PDB file of C-alpha atoms and ligand atoms in Angstrom:
ATOM      1  CA  UNK A   1     104.227 117.593 102.079  1.00  0.00           C
ATOM      2  CA  UNK A   2     104.415 121.424 101.584  1.00  0.00           C
ATOM      3  CA  UNK A   3     107.611 121.272  99.359  1.00  0.00           C
ATOM      4  CA  UNK A   4     106.657 117.947  97.678  1.00  0.00           C
ATOM      5  CA  UNK A   5     106.881 118.236  93.759  1.00  0.00           C
ATOM      6  CA  UNK A   6     103.695 118.098  92.022  1.00  0.00           C
ATOM      7  CA  UNK A   7     103.696 115.200  89.429  1.00  0.00           C
ATOM      8  CA  UNK A   8     100.244 115.925  88.051  1.00  0.00           C
ATOM      9  CA  UNK A   9      97.285 118.329  88.801  1.00  0.00           C
ATOM     10  CA  UNK A  10      93.962 118.851  87.383  1.00  0.00           C
ATOM     11  CA  UNK A  11      91.587 121.681  87.974  1.00  0.00           C
ATOM     12  CA  UNK A  12      87.870 122.084  87.274  1.00  0.00           C
ATOM     13  CA  UNK A  13      87.739 118.492  86.101  1.00  0.00           C
ATOM     14  CA  UNK A  14      84.178 117.895  84.923  1.00  0.00           C
ATOM     15  CA  UNK A  15      82.433 115.047  83.340  1.00  0.00           C
ATOM     16  CA  UNK A  16      78.862 115.237  82.078  1.00  0.00           C
ATOM     17  CA  UNK A  17      77.198 112.218  80.514  1.00  0.00           C
ATOM     18  CA  UNK A  18      74.145 112.317  78.438  1.00  0.00           C
ATOM     19  CA  UNK A  19      72.115 115.059  76.830  1.00  0.00           C
ATOM     20  CA  UNK A  20      69.829 117.895  78.159  1.00  0.00           C
ATOM     21  CA  UNK A  21      67.150 116.045  80.217  1.00  0.00           C
ATOM     22  CA  UNK A  22      69.200 112.937  80.824  1.00  0.00           C
ATOM     23  CA  UNK A  23      72.350 114.693  81.882  1.00  0.00           C
ATOM     24  CA  UNK A  24      74.354 113.238  84.769  1.00  0.00           C
ATOM     25  CA  UNK A  25      77.164 115.283  86.271  1.00  0.00           C
ATOM     26  CA  UNK A  26      79.437 112.442  87.172  1.00  0.00           C
ATOM     27  CA  UNK A  27      82.308 114.840  88.127  1.00  0.00           C
ATOM     28  CA  UNK A  28      81.645 118.264  89.071  1.00  0.00           C
ATOM     29  CA  UNK A  29      84.730 120.889  88.871  1.00  0.00           C
ATOM     30  CA  UNK A  30      87.254 118.782  90.818  1.00  0.00           C
ATOM     31  CA  UNK A  31      90.714 120.214  91.731  1.00  0.00           C
ATOM     32  CA  UNK A  32      93.341 117.705  92.597  1.00  0.00           C
ATOM     33  CA  UNK A  33      97.031 117.917  93.038  1.00  0.00           C
ATOM     34  CA  UNK A  34      99.268 114.784  93.338  1.00  0.00           C
ATOM     35  CA  UNK A  35     102.707 114.902  94.865  1.00  0.00           C
ATOM     36  CA  UNK A  36     105.639 112.849  93.615  1.00  0.00           C
ATOM     37  CA  UNK A  37     105.652 109.680  95.565  1.00  0.00           C
ATOM     38  CA  UNK A  38     102.252 110.080  97.239  1.00  0.00           C
ATOM     39  CA  UNK A  39      99.724 107.248  97.667  1.00  0.00           C
ATOM     40  CA  UNK A  40      96.225 108.739  97.437  1.00  0.00           C
ATOM     41  CA  UNK A  41      93.008 106.747  98.340  1.00  0.00           C
ATOM     42  CA  UNK A  42      89.803 107.789  96.693  1.00  0.00           C
ATOM     43  CA  UNK A  43      86.703 106.804  98.480  1.00  0.00           C
ATOM     44  CA  UNK A  44      83.004 107.725  98.358  1.00  0.00           C
ATOM     45  CA  UNK A  45      79.560 106.252  98.114  1.00  0.00           C
ATOM     46  CA  UNK A  46      78.442 104.306  95.035  1.00  0.00           C
ATOM     47  CA  UNK A  47      77.864 106.754  92.172  1.00  0.00           C
ATOM     48  CA  UNK A  48      80.247 109.368  93.681  1.00  0.00           C
ATOM     49  CA  UNK A  49      82.366 109.683  90.599  1.00  0.00           C
ATOM     50  CA  UNK A  50      85.473 107.708  91.640  1.00  0.00           C
ATOM     51  CA  UNK A  51      85.673 105.464  88.515  1.00  0.00           C
ATOM     52  CA  UNK A  52      84.889 108.651  86.360  1.00  0.00           C
ATOM     53  CA  UNK A  53      87.846 110.387  88.013  1.00  0.00           C
ATOM     54  CA  UNK A  54      90.062 107.433  87.327  1.00  0.00           C
ATOM     55  CA  UNK A  55      88.955 107.307  83.689  1.00  0.00           C
ATOM     56  CA  UNK A  56      89.578 110.951  83.114  1.00  0.00           C
ATOM     57  CA  UNK A  57      92.859 111.050  84.915  1.00  0.00           C
ATOM     58  CA  UNK A  58      93.882 107.951  82.957  1.00  0.00           C
ATOM     59  CA  UNK A  59      92.832 109.492  79.590  1.00  0.00           C
ATOM     60  CA  UNK A  60      90.379 106.735  79.009  1.00  0.00           C
ATOM     61  CA  UNK A  61      87.543 109.362  78.544  1.00  0.00           C
ATOM     62  CA  UNK A  62      87.720 112.928  77.698  1.00  0.00           C
ATOM     63  CA  UNK A  63      86.394 115.348  80.246  1.00  0.00           C
ATOM     64  CA  UNK A  64      83.588 117.830  79.430  1.00  0.00           C
ATOM     65  CA  UNK A  65      85.834 120.508  80.935  1.00  0.00           C
ATOM     66  CA  UNK A  66      89.020 120.893  82.873  1.00  0.00           C
ATOM     67  CA  UNK A  67      92.684 121.736  82.904  1.00  0.00           C
ATOM     68  CA  UNK A  68      95.927 119.631  83.443  1.00  0.00           C
ATOM     69  CA  UNK A  69      99.344 120.327  84.360  1.00  0.00           C
ATOM     70  CA  UNK A  70     102.169 117.865  84.336  1.00  0.00           C
ATOM     71  CA  UNK A  71     105.329 118.425  86.762  1.00  0.00           C
ATOM     72  CA  UNK A  72     106.413 122.001  86.415  1.00  0.00           C
ATOM     73  CA  UNK A  73     104.746 122.583  83.043  1.00  0.00           C
ATOM     74  CA  UNK A  74     101.974 124.948  82.416  1.00  0.00           C
ATOM     75  CA  UNK A  75      98.102 124.613  82.896  1.00  0.00           C
ATOM     76  CA  UNK A  76      96.614 123.539  79.625  1.00  0.00           C
ATOM     77  CA  UNK A  77      93.216 122.242  78.341  1.00  0.00           C
ATOM     78  CA  UNK A  78      92.891 118.592  79.283  1.00  0.00           C
ATOM     79  CA  UNK A  79      94.070 116.465  76.327  1.00  0.00           C
ATOM     80  CA  UNK A  80      91.917 115.387  73.499  1.00  0.00           C
ATOM     81  CA  UNK A  81      92.658 112.970  70.535  1.00  0.00           C
ATOM     82  CA  UNK A  82      95.327 112.421  69.394  1.00  0.00           C
ATOM     83  CA  UNK A  83      97.325 113.740  72.278  1.00  0.00           C
ATOM     84  CA  UNK A  84      95.190 111.871  74.866  1.00  0.00           C
ATOM     85  CA  UNK A  85      96.424 108.495  73.628  1.00  0.00           C
ATOM     86  CA  UNK A  86      99.964 109.634  73.901  1.00  0.00           C
ATOM     87  CA  UNK A  87      99.214 110.838  77.468  1.00  0.00           C
ATOM     88  CA  UNK A  88      97.562 107.500  78.246  1.00  0.00           C
ATOM     89  CA  UNK A  89     100.426 105.378  76.916  1.00  0.00           C
ATOM     90  CA  UNK A  90     103.350 107.491  78.221  1.00  0.00           C
ATOM     91  CA  UNK A  91     102.070 108.891  81.604  1.00  0.00           C
ATOM     92  CA  UNK A  92      99.813 106.517  83.081  1.00  0.00           C
ATOM     93  CA  UNK A  93      99.994 102.882  84.303  1.00  0.00           C
ATOM     94  CA  UNK A  94      96.819 101.035  85.030  1.00  0.00           C
ATOM     95  CA  UNK A  95      96.035  98.232  87.448  1.00  0.00           C
ATOM     96  CA  UNK A  96      92.518  96.695  87.536  1.00  0.00           C
ATOM     97  CA  UNK A  97      90.473  94.536  90.122  1.00  0.00           C
ATOM     98  CA  UNK A  98      90.414  91.492  87.651  1.00  0.00           C
ATOM     99  CA  UNK A  99      94.233  91.747  86.646  1.00  0.00           C
ATOM    100  CA  UNK A 100      93.557  91.789  82.987  1.00  0.00           C
ATOM    101  CA  UNK A 101      96.599  89.728  81.993  1.00  0.00           C
ATOM    102  CA  UNK A 102      96.798  88.074  78.591  1.00  0.00           C
ATOM    103  CA  UNK A 103      96.282  84.179  79.249  1.00  0.00           C
ATOM    104  CA  UNK A 104      98.396  83.060  76.343  1.00  0.00           C
ATOM    105  CA  UNK A 105     101.485  85.108  77.400  1.00  0.00           C
ATOM    106  CA  UNK A 106     103.937  84.140  80.323  1.00  0.00           C
ATOM    107  CA  UNK A 107     104.236  86.353  83.348  1.00  0.00           C
ATOM    108  CA  UNK A 108     107.434  87.831  81.748  1.00  0.00           C
ATOM    109  CA  UNK A 109     105.738  88.482  78.340  1.00  0.00           C
ATOM    110  CA  UNK A 110     102.701  90.145  80.114  1.00  0.00           C
ATOM    111  CA  UNK A 111     105.183  92.407  81.868  1.00  0.00           C
ATOM    112  CA  UNK A 112     107.141  93.182  78.681  1.00  0.00           C
ATOM    113  CA  UNK A 113     104.107  93.871  76.586  1.00  0.00           C
ATOM    114  CA  UNK A 114     104.026  97.687  76.769  1.00  0.00           C
ATOM    115  CA  UNK A 115     107.630  97.813  75.682  1.00  0.00           C
ATOM    116  CA  UNK A 116     107.101  95.307  72.804  1.00  0.00           C
ATOM    117  CA  UNK A 117     104.381  97.498  71.622  1.00  0.00           C
ATOM    118  CA  UNK A 118     106.429 100.678  71.813  1.00  0.00           C
ATOM    119  CA  UNK A 119     108.978  98.711  69.691  1.00  0.00           C
ATOM    120  CA  UNK A 120     111.880  98.860  72.013  1.00  0.00           C
ATOM    121  CA  UNK A 121     114.850  96.704  71.537  1.00  0.00           C
ATOM    122  CA  UNK A 122     114.858  93.038  72.493  1.00  0.00           C
ATOM    123  CA  UNK A 123     117.569  93.403  74.940  1.00  0.00           C
ATOM    124  CA  UNK A 124     115.928  96.410  76.789  1.00  0.00           C
ATOM    125  CA  UNK A 125     112.638  94.670  76.897  1.00  0.00           C
ATOM    126  CA  UNK A 126     114.230  91.415  78.394  1.00  0.00           C
ATOM    127  CA  UNK A 127     116.435  93.108  80.944  1.00  0.00           C
ATOM    128  CA  UNK A 128     113.623  95.525  82.164  1.00  0.00           C
ATOM    129  CA  UNK A 129     110.887  92.824  82.315  1.00  0.00           C
ATOM    130  CA  UNK A 130     113.237  90.771  84.478  1.00  0.00           C
ATOM    131  CA  UNK A 131     113.960  93.583  86.832  1.00  0.00           C
ATOM    132  CA  UNK A 132     110.351  94.526  87.269  1.00  0.00           C
ATOM    133  CA  UNK A 133     109.434  90.878  87.959  1.00  0.00           C
ATOM    134  CA  UNK A 134     112.146  90.691  90.479  1.00  0.00           C
ATOM    135  CA  UNK A 135     110.976  93.993  92.135  1.00  0.00           C
ATOM    136  CA  UNK A 136     107.574  92.480  92.568  1.00  0.00           C
ATOM    137  CA  UNK A 137     109.145  89.244  93.958  1.00  0.00           C
ATOM    138  CA  UNK A 138     108.051  86.989  91.020  1.00  0.00           C
ATOM    139  CA  UNK A 139     111.436  86.169  89.248  1.00  0.00           C
ATOM    140  CA  UNK A 140     110.792  82.439  89.799  1.00  0.00           C
ATOM    141  CA  UNK A 141     107.338  82.541  88.131  1.00  0.00           C
ATOM    142  CA  UNK A 142     108.639  84.428  84.902  1.00  0.00           C
ATOM    143  CA  UNK A 143     107.805  81.565  82.744  1.00  0.00           C
ATOM    144  CA  UNK A 144     104.394  80.746  83.992  1.00  0.00           C
ATOM    145  CA  UNK A 145     101.127  81.411  82.377  1.00  0.00           C
ATOM    146  CA  UNK A 146      98.367  83.619  84.358  1.00  0.00           C
ATOM    147  CA  UNK A 147      96.517  80.313  84.893  1.00  0.00           C
ATOM    148  CA  UNK A 148      99.406  78.811  86.764  1.00  0.00           C
ATOM    149  CA  UNK A 149      99.565  81.756  89.144  1.00  0.00           C
ATOM    150  CA  UNK A 150      97.550  82.640  92.321  1.00  0.00           C
ATOM    151  CA  UNK A 151      95.398  85.896  92.387  1.00  0.00           C
ATOM    152  CA  UNK A 152      97.996  87.713  94.328  1.00  0.00           C
ATOM    153  CA  UNK A 153     100.750  86.649  91.937  1.00  0.00           C
ATOM    154  CA  UNK A 154      98.642  87.713  89.018  1.00  0.00           C
ATOM    155  CA  UNK A 155      98.126  91.205  90.502  1.00  0.00           C
ATOM    156  CA  UNK A 156     102.017  91.426  90.978  1.00  0.00           C
ATOM    157  CA  UNK A 157     102.513  90.785  87.314  1.00  0.00           C
ATOM    158  CA  UNK A 158      99.839  93.430  86.508  1.00  0.00           C
ATOM    159  CA  UNK A 159     101.578  95.833  88.753  1.00  0.00           C
ATOM    160  CA  UNK A 160     105.038  95.111  87.060  1.00  0.00           C
ATOM    161  CA  UNK A 161     103.389  95.554  83.688  1.00  0.00           C
ATOM    162  CA  UNK A 162     101.887  98.862  84.758  1.00  0.00           C
ATOM    163  CA  UNK A 163     105.233 100.184  85.990  1.00  0.00           C
ATOM    164  CA  UNK A 164     107.430  99.046  83.148  1.00  0.00           C
ATOM    165  CA  UNK A 165     107.177 102.240  81.047  1.00  0.00           C
ATOM    166  CA  UNK A 166     107.913 104.480  84.279  1.00  0.00           C
ATOM    167  CA  UNK A 167     104.440 106.187  84.248  1.00  0.00           C
ATOM    168  CA  UNK A 168     104.264 109.348  86.201  1.00  0.00           C
ATOM    169  CA  UNK A 169     101.061 108.073  87.714  1.00  0.00           C
ATOM    170  CA  UNK A 170      99.698 104.643  88.582  1.00  0.00           C
ATOM    171  CA  UNK A 171      95.972 104.227  88.746  1.00  0.00           C
ATOM    172  CA  UNK A 172      94.336 101.367  90.444  1.00  0.00           C
ATOM    173  CA  UNK A 173      90.587 100.810  90.611  1.00  0.00           C
ATOM    174  CA  UNK A 174      89.748  98.428  93.524  1.00  0.00           C
ATOM    175  CA  UNK A 175      93.236  96.397  93.101  1.00  0.00           C
ATOM    176  CA  UNK A 176      92.469  94.318  96.152  1.00  0.00           C
ATOM    177  CA  UNK A 177      88.694  93.694  95.326  1.00  0.00           C
ATOM    178  CA  UNK A 178      89.315  90.205  94.087  1.00  0.00           C
ATOM    179  CA  UNK A 179      91.800  89.170  96.743  1.00  0.00           C
ATOM    180  CA  UNK A 180      91.590  87.728 100.235  1.00  0.00           C
ATOM    181  CA  UNK A 181      92.724  89.971 103.144  1.00  0.00           C
ATOM    182  CA  UNK A 182      96.109  88.335 103.678  1.00  0.00           C
ATOM    183  CA  UNK A 183      96.897  88.733  99.847  1.00  0.00           C
ATOM    184  CA  UNK A 184      95.430  92.267  99.938  1.00  0.00           C
ATOM    185  CA  UNK A 185      97.882  93.222 102.588  1.00  0.00           C
ATOM    186  CA  UNK A 186     100.676  91.754 100.515  1.00  0.00           C
ATOM    187  CA  UNK A 187      99.803  93.821  97.449  1.00  0.00           C
ATOM    188  CA  UNK A 188      99.315  97.021  99.486  1.00  0.00           C
ATOM    189  CA  UNK A 189     102.899  96.417 101.087  1.00  0.00           C
ATOM    190  CA  UNK A 190     104.031  96.203  97.410  1.00  0.00           C
ATOM    191  CA  UNK A 191     102.343  99.378  96.424  1.00  0.00           C
ATOM    192  CA  UNK A 192     104.120 101.052  99.379  1.00  0.00           C
ATOM    193  CA  UNK A 193     107.550  99.507  98.347  1.00  0.00           C
ATOM    194  CA  UNK A 194     106.965 101.029  94.969  1.00  0.00           C
ATOM    195  CA  UNK A 195     106.492 104.380  96.452  1.00  0.00           C
ATOM    196  CA  UNK A 196     109.499 104.044  98.593  1.00  0.00           C
ATOM    197  CA  UNK A 197     111.781 102.533  96.148  1.00  0.00           C
ATOM    198  CA  UNK A 198     110.800 104.041  93.059  1.00  0.00           C
ATOM    199  CA  UNK A 199     109.099 107.347  94.243  1.00  0.00           C
ATOM    200  CA  UNK A 200     105.982 106.097  92.323  1.00  0.00           C
ATOM    201  CA  UNK A 201     102.819 108.172  92.609  1.00  0.00           C
ATOM    202  CA  UNK A 202      99.659 105.950  93.047  1.00  0.00           C
ATOM    203  CA  UNK A 203      96.124 106.735  93.099  1.00  0.00           C
ATOM    204  CA  UNK A 204      93.756 103.918  94.379  1.00  0.00           C
ATOM    205  CA  UNK A 205      90.030 103.725  94.293  1.00  0.00           C
ATOM    206  CA  UNK A 206      88.776 101.550  97.124  1.00  0.00           C
ATOM    207  CA  UNK A 207      85.394 100.796  99.110  1.00  0.00           C
ATOM    208  CA  UNK A 208      87.591  99.301 101.939  1.00  0.00           C
ATOM    209  CA  UNK A 209      88.487 101.666 104.704  1.00  0.00           C
ATOM    210  CA  UNK A 210      91.188  99.191 105.978  1.00  0.00           C
ATOM    211  CA  UNK A 211      92.822  99.435 102.392  1.00  0.00           C
ATOM    212  CA  UNK A 212      92.534 103.356 102.727  1.00  0.00           C
ATOM    213  CA  UNK A 213      94.813 103.167 105.725  1.00  0.00           C
ATOM    214  CA  UNK A 214      97.772 102.483 103.467  1.00  0.00           C
ATOM    215  CA  UNK A 215      97.275 105.921 101.729  1.00  0.00           C
ATOM    216  CA  UNK A 216      99.364 109.088 102.533  1.00  0.00           C
ATOM    217  CA  UNK A 217      96.002 110.848 101.884  1.00  0.00           C
ATOM    218  CA  UNK A 218      92.533 109.859 101.763  1.00  0.00           C
ATOM    219  CA  UNK A 219      90.046 111.984  99.584  1.00  0.00           C
ATOM    220  CA  UNK A 220      86.325 111.392 100.041  1.00  0.00           C
ATOM    221  CA  UNK A 221      83.888 112.096  97.022  1.00  0.00           C
ATOM    222  CA  UNK A 222      80.161 112.538  97.015  1.00  0.00           C
ATOM    223  CA  UNK A 223      77.920 113.579  94.047  1.00  0.00           C
ATOM    224  CA  UNK A 224      81.002 114.275  91.807  1.00  0.00           C
ATOM    225  CA  UNK A 225      82.787 116.452  94.267  1.00  0.00           C
ATOM    226  CA  UNK A 226      85.684 116.116  96.412  1.00  0.00           C
ATOM    227  CA  UNK A 227      84.003 116.998  99.833  1.00  0.00           C
ATOM    228  CA  UNK A 228      86.911 116.036 102.319  1.00  0.00           C
ATOM    229  CA  UNK A 229      90.313 114.971 102.602  1.00  0.00           C
ATOM    230  CA  UNK A 230      92.666 113.556 105.434  1.00  0.00           C
ATOM    231  CA  UNK A 231      96.398 113.227 105.448  1.00  0.00           C
ATOM    232  CA  UNK A 232      97.633 110.072 107.033  1.00  0.00           C
ATOM    233  CA  UNK A 233      98.625 111.802 110.251  1.00  0.00           C
ATOM    234  CA  UNK A 234      95.248 113.279 110.621  1.00  0.00           C
ATOM    235  CA  UNK A 235      93.656 109.861 110.825  1.00  0.00           C
ATOM    236  CA  UNK A 236      92.947 108.946 114.407  1.00  0.00           C
ATOM    237  CA  UNK A 237      94.008 105.479 115.651  1.00  0.00           C
ATOM    238  CA  UNK A 238      96.812 103.497 117.311  1.00  0.00           C
ATOM    239  CA  UNK A 239      96.688 100.886 114.471  1.00  0.00           C
ATOM    240  CA  UNK A 240      95.162 100.155 111.164  1.00  0.00           C
ATOM    241  CA  UNK A 241      92.076  98.696 112.530  1.00  0.00           C
ATOM    242  CA  UNK A 242      91.431 101.777 114.705  1.00  0.00           C
ATOM    243  CA  UNK A 243      92.265 104.098 111.707  1.00  0.00           C
ATOM    244  CA  UNK A 244      89.966 102.051 109.335  1.00  0.00           C
ATOM    245  CA  UNK A 245      87.162 102.727 111.804  1.00  0.00           C
ATOM    246  CA  UNK A 246      87.800 106.372 111.789  1.00  0.00           C
ATOM    247  CA  UNK A 247      87.808 106.450 108.015  1.00  0.00           C
ATOM    248  CA  UNK A 248      84.605 104.419 107.920  1.00  0.00           C
ATOM    249  CA  UNK A 249      82.881 106.999 110.322  1.00  0.00           C
ATOM    250  CA  UNK A 250      84.168 109.838 108.180  1.00  0.00           C
ATOM    251  CA  UNK A 251      82.733 108.122 105.126  1.00  0.00           C
ATOM    252  CA  UNK A 252      79.314 107.495 106.814  1.00  0.00           C
ATOM    253  CA  UNK A 253      79.200 111.101 107.969  1.00  0.00           C
ATOM    254  CA  UNK A 254      79.532 112.305 104.320  1.00  0.00           C
ATOM    255  CA  UNK A 255      77.056 109.951 103.092  1.00  0.00           C
ATOM    256  CA  UNK A 256      74.448 110.956 105.490  1.00  0.00           C
ATOM    257  CA  UNK A 257      75.015 114.586 105.425  1.00  0.00           C
ATOM    258  CA  UNK A 258      71.598 116.141 105.126  1.00  0.00           C
ATOM    259  CA  UNK A 259      72.857 119.430 103.785  1.00  0.00           C
ATOM    260  CA  UNK A 260      74.457 117.756 100.892  1.00  0.00           C
ATOM    261  CA  UNK A 261      71.631 115.408 100.000  1.00  0.00           C
ATOM    262  CA  UNK A 262      69.872 115.961  96.632  1.00  0.00           C
TER     263      UNK A 262
HETATM  264  N1  ATP B   1      78.982 106.068  80.527  1.00  0.00           N
HETATM  265  C1  ATP B   1      78.028 106.459  81.388  1.00  0.00           C
HETATM  266  N2  ATP B   1      76.867 107.212  80.911  1.00  0.00           N
HETATM  267  C2  ATP B   1      76.034 107.714  81.816  1.00  0.00           C
HETATM  268  N3  ATP B   1      76.187 107.980  83.116  1.00  0.00           N
HETATM  269  C3  ATP B   1      77.305 107.404  83.691  1.00  0.00           C
HETATM  270  C4  ATP B   1      78.443 106.779  82.760  1.00  0.00           C
HETATM  271  N4  ATP B   1      79.398 106.361  83.595  1.00  0.00           N
HETATM  272  C5  ATP B   1      78.952 106.716  84.709  1.00  0.00           C
HETATM  273  N5  ATP B   1      77.904 107.465  84.841  1.00  0.00           N
HETATM  274  C6  ATP B   1      77.128 107.956  86.087  1.00  0.00           C
HETATM  275  O1  ATP B   1      78.182 108.943  86.575  1.00  0.00           O
HETATM  276  C7  ATP B   1      77.891 108.843  88.076  1.00  0.00           C
HETATM  277  C8  ATP B   1      79.359 108.419  88.692  1.00  0.00           C
HETATM  278  O2  ATP B   1      79.615 107.251  88.276  1.00  0.00           O
HETATM  279  P1  ATP B   1      80.944 106.326  88.694  1.00  0.00           P
HETATM  280  O3  ATP B   1      81.058 105.237  87.911  1.00  0.00           O
HETATM  281  O4  ATP B   1      82.175 107.328  88.550  1.00  0.00           O
HETATM  282  O5  ATP B   1      80.689 106.176  90.296  1.00  0.00           O
HETATM  283  P2  ATP B   1      81.601 105.346  91.402  1.00  0.00           P
HETATM  284  O6  ATP B   1      81.922 106.276  92.437  1.00  0.00           O
HETATM  285  O7  ATP B   1      82.777 104.746  90.684  1.00  0.00           O
HETATM  286  O8  ATP B   1      80.512 104.395  91.901  1.00  0.00           O
HETATM  287  P3  ATP B   1      80.789 102.771  92.348  1.00  0.00           P
HETATM  288  O9  ATP B   1      81.369 102.877  93.743  1.00  0.00           O
HETATM  289  O10 ATP B   1      79.597 102.214  92.290  1.00  0.00           O
HETATM  290  O11 ATP B   1      81.758 102.063  91.516  1.00  0.00           O
HETATM  291  C9  ATP B   1      76.771 107.838  88.299  1.00  0.00           C
HETATM  292  O12 ATP B   1      75.673 108.633  88.522  1.00  0.00           O
HETATM  293  C10 ATP B   1      76.871 106.982  87.053  1.00  0.00           C
HETATM  294  O13 ATP B   1      75.483 106.424  86.824  1.00  0.00           O
HETATM  295 MG1   MG B   2      83.333 102.713  90.335  1.00  0.00          MG
END
């Protein structure tokens, strides 16, 4: 993807929690560039900084240090308040493991919520919510409450909601962690469809090497650093099962690497 356009890039992204003796370096000078329409899978042992990366990229937490660049803009210090909340609202979409839908609102209202909060016209809100629901294959469930939907359907609603304001980057932390394997595959196919039809850039944190086979790129974290990365074409295997074994072996090798152990 040499000439692919960068949608978002960060450099020296660092997060240190706590003070002095209790300091934890959760993320340690990470450089990452995301190309338009790329699905990036983030993997690594527990505590390696994956969720921290997502929180910083999503503007949920300010970094201790780091710069950011959007599209062909200039490098600048990572956002702080008040810019960080604009960035979070305008540039980022979030999908979570437990869907996080509002239980008193219908599927369509949940999808529309970001536009309602942004004060868009009623006509625009209704048209776009319907469009998104159709794109995720849930038109006939528009008037249902989350409690009347399956887990996979709820996650489709959550994906539609995350995309309705056309974010530059969709972030997902274990989006299939609460779904069975058949439904997980459907949701992963949906992410691929969003990449193909909308050119959506997507970053997904996962523990599951099978899920990671859906990435255009897999990046491996350890001790807050990006220690390895593989493009899809470098991942060895005839099918997803074989490729997931390859990814699992790479993951085990970075977890056991004695040189890097602290
Ligand atoms: N709010 C916090 N205060 C202090 N330390 C934190 C905080 N959040 C995360 N950490 C520490 O930062 C490091 C990275 O945590 P993080 O949650 O990013 O890991 P992770 O890769 O997502 O792990 P997991 O796979 O278990 O979800 C860990 O050592 C963690 O204990
Ligand atoms: Mg985590």
